[in-house]
Short mmCIF file of C-alpha atoms in Angstrom, two decimals:
data_model
loop_
_atom_site.label_atom_id
_atom_site.label_comp_id
_atom_site.label_asym_id
_atom_site.label_seq_id
_atom_site.Cartn_x
_atom_site.Cartn_y
_atom_site.Cartn_z
CA UNK A 242 3.05 -4.96 5.61
CA UNK A 243 6.07 -2.69 5.57
CA UNK A 244 5.18 0.85 6.58
CA UNK A 245 6.11 3.63 8.96
CA UNK A 246 4.36 1.90 11.89
CA UNK A 247 7.06 -0.80 11.97
CA UNK A 248 9.85 1.27 13.55
CA UNK A 249 11.09 -1.24 16.12
CA UNK A 250 14.87 -1.47 16.22
CA UNK A 251 15.35 1.76 14.23
CA UNK A 252 17.59 4.66 15.24
CA UNK A 253 17.10 8.43 15.05
CA UNK A 254 13.33 8.35 15.52
CA UNK A 255 13.54 10.76 18.44
CA UNK A 256 13.12 10.44 22.20
CA UNK A 257 10.20 8.77 23.93
CA UNK A 258 8.75 11.66 25.91
CA UNK A 259 7.34 10.40 29.19
CA UNK A 260 4.61 12.60 30.60
CA UNK A 261 4.63 12.69 34.40
CA UNK A 262 1.27 11.66 35.90
CA UNK A 263 -0.12 11.24 32.39
CA UNK A 264 -3.92 10.85 32.40
CA UNK A 265 -5.62 8.00 30.57
CA UNK A 266 -7.37 10.54 28.36
CA UNK A 267 -6.17 14.08 27.61
CA UNK A 268 -9.54 15.28 26.36
CA UNK A 269 -13.16 14.19 26.41
CA UNK A 270 -13.17 13.32 22.69
CA UNK A 271 -10.56 10.64 23.38
CA UNK A 272 -12.94 8.93 25.81
CA UNK A 273 -15.61 8.95 23.13
CA UNK A 274 -13.31 7.46 20.49
CA UNK A 275 -12.29 4.70 22.90
CA UNK A 276 -15.91 3.96 23.78
CA UNK A 277 -17.10 3.98 20.17
CA UNK A 278 -14.32 1.62 19.11
CA UNK A 279 -15.13 -0.87 21.86
CA UNK A 280 -18.86 -0.61 21.20
CA UNK A 281 -18.55 -1.25 17.46
CA UNK A 282 -16.06 -4.08 17.94
CA UNK A 283 -18.38 -5.55 20.57
CA UNK A 284 -21.17 -5.43 18.01
CA UNK A 285 -19.09 -7.65 15.73
CA UNK A 286 -18.62 -5.05 12.98
CA UNK A 287 -14.87 -5.69 12.87
CA UNK A 288 -12.12 -7.42 14.84
CA UNK A 289 -8.90 -6.21 16.45
CA UNK A 290 -6.64 -7.38 13.63
CA UNK A 291 -8.69 -5.40 11.11
CA UNK A 292 -8.25 -2.25 13.19
CA UNK A 293 -4.50 -2.83 13.42
CA UNK A 294 -4.25 -3.18 9.66
CA UNK A 295 -6.25 -0.01 9.11
CA UNK A 296 -3.92 1.86 11.47
CA UNK A 297 -0.99 0.65 9.38
CA UNK A 298 -2.50 2.32 6.31
CA UNK A 299 -2.32 5.81 7.83
CA UNK A 300 -0.12 7.94 5.52
CA UNK A 301 3.42 8.04 7.00
CA UNK A 302 3.46 11.80 7.58
CA UNK A 303 0.15 11.62 9.44
CA UNK A 304 1.21 8.53 11.38
CA UNK A 305 4.23 10.36 12.80
CA UNK A 306 2.20 13.43 13.80
CA UNK A 307 -1.11 11.93 14.94
CA UNK A 308 -1.63 11.45 18.65
CA UNK A 309 -2.51 8.00 19.96
CA UNK A 310 -6.27 8.50 19.84
CA UNK A 311 -6.14 10.37 16.53
CA UNK A 312 -4.86 7.08 15.12
CA UNK A 313 -7.76 5.27 16.79
CA UNK A 314 -10.21 7.77 15.30
CA UNK A 315 -8.74 7.43 11.80
CA UNK A 316 -8.94 3.63 11.99
CA UNK A 317 -12.49 3.69 13.36
CA UNK A 318 -13.72 6.03 10.62
CA UNK A 319 -12.08 4.02 7.85
CA UNK A 320 -13.41 0.73 9.19
CA UNK A 321 -16.96 2.09 9.43
CA UNK A 322 -16.71 3.33 5.85
CA UNK A 323 -15.27 0.06 4.62
CA UNK A 324 -18.00 -1.94 6.33
CA UNK A 325 -20.70 0.37 4.87
CA UNK A 326 -21.99 1.31 8.30
CA UNK A 327 -21.70 5.07 7.75
CA UNK A 328 -21.53 7.32 4.69
CA UNK A 329 -18.71 9.75 3.96
CA UNK A 330 -21.03 12.76 4.14
CA UNK A 331 -22.14 11.64 7.60
CA UNK A 332 -18.56 11.75 8.86
CA UNK A 333 -17.97 15.12 7.20
CA UNK A 334 -21.15 16.72 8.53
CA UNK A 335 -21.60 14.92 11.83
CA UNK A 336 -25.24 14.30 10.90
CA UNK A 337 -27.06 11.06 10.15
CA UNK A 338 -28.17 11.04 6.51
CA UNK A 339 -28.33 7.30 5.77
CA UNK A 340 -29.73 5.55 8.86
CA UNK A 341 -30.54 2.48 6.79
CA UNK A 342 -26.82 1.70 6.49
CA UNK A 343 -26.61 0.86 10.20
CA UNK A 344 -30.02 -0.78 10.40
CA UNK A 345 -29.97 -4.01 12.40
CA UNK A 346 -26.61 -3.29 14.05
CA UNK A 347 -26.72 -3.13 17.82
CA UNK A 348 -23.73 -1.69 19.68
CA UNK A 349 -22.33 -3.63 22.59
CA UNK A 350 -24.08 -2.93 25.87
CA UNK A 351 -22.45 -0.93 28.65
CA UNK A 352 -22.31 -4.05 30.81
CA UNK A 353 -20.53 -6.03 28.10
CA UNK A 354 -18.03 -3.24 27.51
CA UNK A 355 -17.31 -2.94 31.24
CA UNK A 356 -16.78 -6.69 31.47
CA UNK A 357 -14.41 -6.64 28.50
CA UNK A 358 -12.35 -3.82 30.00
CA UNK A 359 -12.06 -5.48 33.41
CA UNK A 360 -11.52 -9.11 32.43
CA UNK A 361 -9.18 -11.06 30.22
CA UNK A 362 -11.12 -12.36 27.23
CA UNK A 363 -9.72 -15.70 25.98
CA UNK A 364 -8.78 -15.61 22.31
CA UNK A 365 -7.05 -18.97 21.99
CA UNK A 366 -8.53 -21.55 19.63
CA UNK A 367 -9.55 -24.95 20.96
CA UNK A 368 -8.52 -27.23 18.13
CA UNK A 369 -6.14 -30.12 17.63
CA UNK A 370 -3.29 -28.96 15.40
CA UNK A 371 0.21 -30.44 15.84
CA UNK A 372 2.88 -27.82 16.65
CA UNK A 373 5.72 -27.30 14.20
CA UNK A 374 8.21 -26.39 16.94
CA UNK A 375 9.00 -27.20 20.56
CA UNK A 376 10.89 -25.55 23.39
CA UNK A 377 14.62 -25.40 22.65
CA UNK A 378 14.26 -25.53 18.86
CA UNK A 379 16.52 -23.17 16.90
CA UNK A 380 14.60 -21.24 14.27
CA UNK A 381 15.08 -18.60 11.59
CA UNK A 382 12.45 -15.90 11.33
CA UNK A 383 11.17 -15.80 7.78
CA UNK A 384 12.27 -12.88 5.63
CA UNK A 385 8.86 -11.99 4.27
CA UNK A 386 7.53 -8.61 3.12
CA UNK A 387 3.76 -9.04 2.65
CA UNK A 388 1.49 -6.28 1.44
CA UNK A 389 -1.14 -7.44 3.92
CA UNK A 390 -1.14 -7.21 7.72
CA UNK A 391 1.48 -9.22 9.61
CA UNK A 392 2.79 -9.34 13.16
CA UNK A 393 6.40 -10.20 12.34
CA UNK A 394 8.53 -7.05 12.66
CA UNK A 395 11.17 -6.21 10.09
CA UNK A 396 14.12 -6.19 12.47
CA UNK A 397 13.89 -9.93 13.26
CA UNK A 398 13.31 -11.19 9.72
CA UNK A 399 16.07 -13.55 8.64
CA UNK A 400 17.47 -13.70 12.21
CA UNK A 401 18.12 -16.84 14.27
CA UNK A 402 16.36 -17.43 17.58
CA UNK A 403 15.46 -20.15 20.08
CA UNK A 404 11.95 -21.21 21.06
CA UNK A 405 11.51 -20.67 24.79
CA UNK A 406 7.80 -21.14 25.48
CA UNK A 407 4.61 -22.37 23.86
CA UNK A 408 1.48 -20.21 24.24
CA UNK A 409 -1.19 -22.27 22.51
CA UNK A 410 -3.20 -21.91 19.30
CA UNK A 411 -4.55 -18.60 17.98
CA UNK A 412 -5.90 -17.21 14.70
CA UNK A 413 -3.17 -15.98 12.36
CA UNK A 414 -3.47 -12.17 12.19
CA UNK A 415 -2.28 -12.10 8.57
CA UNK A 416 -5.56 -13.62 7.41
CA UNK A 417 -7.80 -12.58 10.30
CA UNK A 418 -7.16 -8.91 9.46
CA UNK A 419 -8.57 -9.38 5.98
CA UNK A 420 -11.78 -11.33 6.54
CA UNK A 421 -10.23 -14.78 6.68
CA UNK A 422 -10.01 -17.57 5.99
CA UNK A 423 -9.38 -18.56 9.60
CA UNK A 424 -5.91 -20.00 9.97
CA UNK A 425 -5.36 -21.21 13.54
CA UNK A 426 -1.81 -22.10 14.45
CA UNK A 427 0.62 -22.30 17.35
CA UNK A 428 2.28 -19.28 18.92
CA UNK A 429 5.65 -19.41 20.68
CA UNK A 430 7.83 -17.05 22.67
CA UNK A 431 11.19 -16.88 20.91
CA UNK A 432 14.48 -15.46 22.23
CA UNK A 433 16.85 -13.52 19.97
CA UNK A 434 20.22 -12.36 21.26
CA UNK A 435 20.86 -8.64 21.00
CA UNK A 436 23.99 -9.30 18.98
CA UNK A 437 22.07 -11.44 16.50
CA UNK A 438 19.77 -8.50 15.90
CA UNK A 439 22.07 -5.49 16.17
CA UNK A 440 25.64 -6.74 15.78
CA UNK A 441 28.68 -7.21 17.96
CA UNK A 442 28.41 -3.77 19.55
CA UNK A 443 25.20 -4.81 21.32
CA UNK A 444 25.53 -6.00 24.95
CA UNK A 445 26.55 -9.66 25.02
CA UNK A 446 24.09 -10.65 27.76
CA UNK A 447 21.01 -8.89 26.36
CA UNK A 448 18.20 -10.72 24.58
CA UNK A 449 14.85 -9.86 23.05
CA UNK A 450 11.79 -12.08 23.48
CA UNK A 451 8.98 -11.96 20.94
CA UNK A 452 5.86 -14.03 20.23
CA UNK A 453 5.78 -15.65 16.79
CA UNK A 454 3.31 -17.80 14.85
CA UNK A 455 4.20 -21.03 13.04
CA UNK A 456 4.06 -19.27 9.67
CA UNK A 457 6.70 -16.75 10.77
CA UNK A 458 9.45 -19.32 11.33
CA UNK A 459 11.52 -22.05 9.70
CA UNK A 460 13.77 -24.58 11.43
CA UNK A 461 17.39 -23.38 11.57
CA UNK A 462 19.44 -25.60 9.31
#
């Protein structure tokens, strides 16, 4: 979807303020939000792509002012409401009033959460689907503007690139973020020259590399 979250390649957004010796968490509530998100995802209540889509629905003014974990908290609350795990009055009051809504749901164990944080969890799909592209192919990123979640940023849409690497098969986020259907397809690393993206004033030797799904590309004619 096109919203304020997709600001890659834009100017005049302001500086990236780097905090020296920045801690992982600035306050204890951030730890709790992180833990609750992992625990509920580990319980299978929702998947990563659903959380990403929910973050994209944050009103633009709030998105630009929320801190990192305020965005996590917003997305977690909205997902729990959408999945009918909690009631609105429970979030407002901080008290459990409808325990039956979460009946039968078991949060991920501490051991499972620790394993997930310390190990790479494979997310590729083991299926036999022929790739649409190969290394060296010239492509054009599709100029699409879906209302649903997508992982193709605006600034590469309609631009020409070259496939440089094949990553394997993964679930397409565009459908996975909305409850399916599952749509496994190939993912590639694609190189775009800086001048293709930002014009002749961009450095001639600079390039941008981005991972793209089959559905995000067409062969360059």
